[in-house]
Every structure is written in structure tokens, then in C-alpha cells.
């Protein structure tokens, strides 16, 4: 049995779905954020299913975001459960603070380069530091290679790297039951944002190899998932997805529409990514500045790749113009 445990987060996304795999070893997939409230609710949810935190024998993490891994260290300490992740995620989880700091450095330089005002960048940087309290490090006992199988008494889950939403996105495929534990790779009610973070290797790109093209990486990952004979996706947020092909096709159509809209804006006059974001969404909240920048850059990458637009640097800020 796989039980969905819905755990509160302080983030706009709302609750996160953690999954309890009632098998041997007793396994929790994703943990919720590092907060007393999340820990309390997780404890209650486990008891509802006849278990306790110290019964956990294995903790599996789908990706590097706070709402999915924040409690991993505390739960592992309390239960002695082995922590299992994709091999590329292991160093991030083991030194969470240092990795978050380097991701923030990348975010800061990208924001300045793409026209976001310095005061917004500084505000976001200090907010990001405060947000980190909802994360935390955990020792990783086992790193899985892309495609490697994780065995249970009653099932086998294959770990598949599907970067894009984050560089470490991992889905876990039960081929026998046609069930995919999807993390935030595919969510029914919201389009997973391809947030730009440092590449970690493998399909997420070589570390240090320039700015990652997160949306293009994400679309490659979606194509791979689309081709799978999945009956049900158990997502990191919201309800299970029962028609992944239809949903993925809707996502592709959404990104095409958005790219076309951005191409239309740029055709009128050259614009920075920040100006494009403002044209599309108005003056967004400071917290959303990097999200919307990532969103715009993802689509700009598609257009540059197709030769429809090109980059031009003016005074240290990148503007996009029709090719
Ligand atoms: Zn996420």
C-alpha cells in the first residue's frame, strides 16, 4: 500500500504530498518542510496508519526543494532510517546550506544581468536566507544512479532522473503496477515552474557550464515521461494524475503559447527579461521575482534556440531582440 500524507508548508504551493510505502522496509517518500507543525502533522498521519516516526526504515527524497526534504535530517536521526536519493542529489542534501548559498549567488547574478533592480535582488537574497530555515541537511546512505532500482519486499521502484523543475528531480517508477511517484515533475493543477538552479550533472547539465536552460531540460524530461505506460502519477502536490499524456500535451501547448506571446512582445521592441516579466504579469511581489524571471528565461531560451530572437547586451544588462 502507498498512503498519501498531506503535510502543511509555509509556501504558496500549500500542502505537500509525502508518500508512506507500507512495505519492507517501511518507507517515507519526501518529508515536508523543517517545521514543528509539519513534524507534528507527519507524526499524526503516521499514527493514523498504525506507524510512528521511529518505525521508519527508509526515507527517499524526490528533489532538493525545502518542502520535500526539510525534515529528512530530523526523521533520520529519530528513526535511524536509511536516506536514499539520486546520487546527484546526495551532496546537495548533505550540505544543504552551502548549496543553497551557491544557488543564491547564481540567482543574484542572473537577476542583475537580466534587469531586475538591485533593491529587489537584495531583498530577495535576505528572504531566501530566512526561508532556508525550512530546509536542512541529512546524511545520505545510498545514492542511486539514474535508472537504478530500489528493492522492497513487495515491489521494485526504478529511480529516473527527470530534471527541469529542479536539477535533482527524480521520479520513482513501479513498472509492475504502472505507478509513478512523481515529486514535482508533473502536477495536475499547476504547471511546475522550471526554476533555474545550478546544474548537478547528468541530464541536468554539467556543473559550471553557463546558465542552465531549465525549461528546455524540463521539456526533454516531460517527453521521456510521456512515452511511459503510466496509469497513475502520485504527485508532490494536489491530486493523482490519471492521464499524463493529455496533461503533458497541455503543458507543451501552454509553453508554446507563452513563447509566442513573448516573441510578440520582443517584436515590438527589444526588452530585458525583467521587462518581459512585467509586461506579462505586471509588478509581481518581490518573492515572485526570481520565479517569473526563470519562467521568462525558459521561454526565451526556446526562442533563441529556434533562431527567432537573439541576445544583445547593453550596459551589463541583457536585452532580447527579434532575429
Ligand atoms: Zn519542488
Short mmCIF file of C-alpha atoms and ligand atoms in Angstrom, two decimals, residues 63 65 67-68 165 184, ligand 1:
data_model
loop_
_atom_site.label_atom_id
_atom_site.label_comp_id
_atom_site.label_asym_id
_atom_site.label_seq_id
_atom_site.Cartn_x
_atom_site.Cartn_y
_atom_site.Cartn_z
CA UNK A 63 14.27 16.61 -5.13
CA UNK A 65 13.25 21.78 -2.54
CA UNK A 67 9.02 21.38 1.25
CA UNK A 68 10.22 17.93 0.15
CA UNK A 165 11.60 21.80 -12.17
CA UNK A 184 7.08 17.95 -8.58
ZN1 LIG B 1 9.72 21.46 -5.97
#
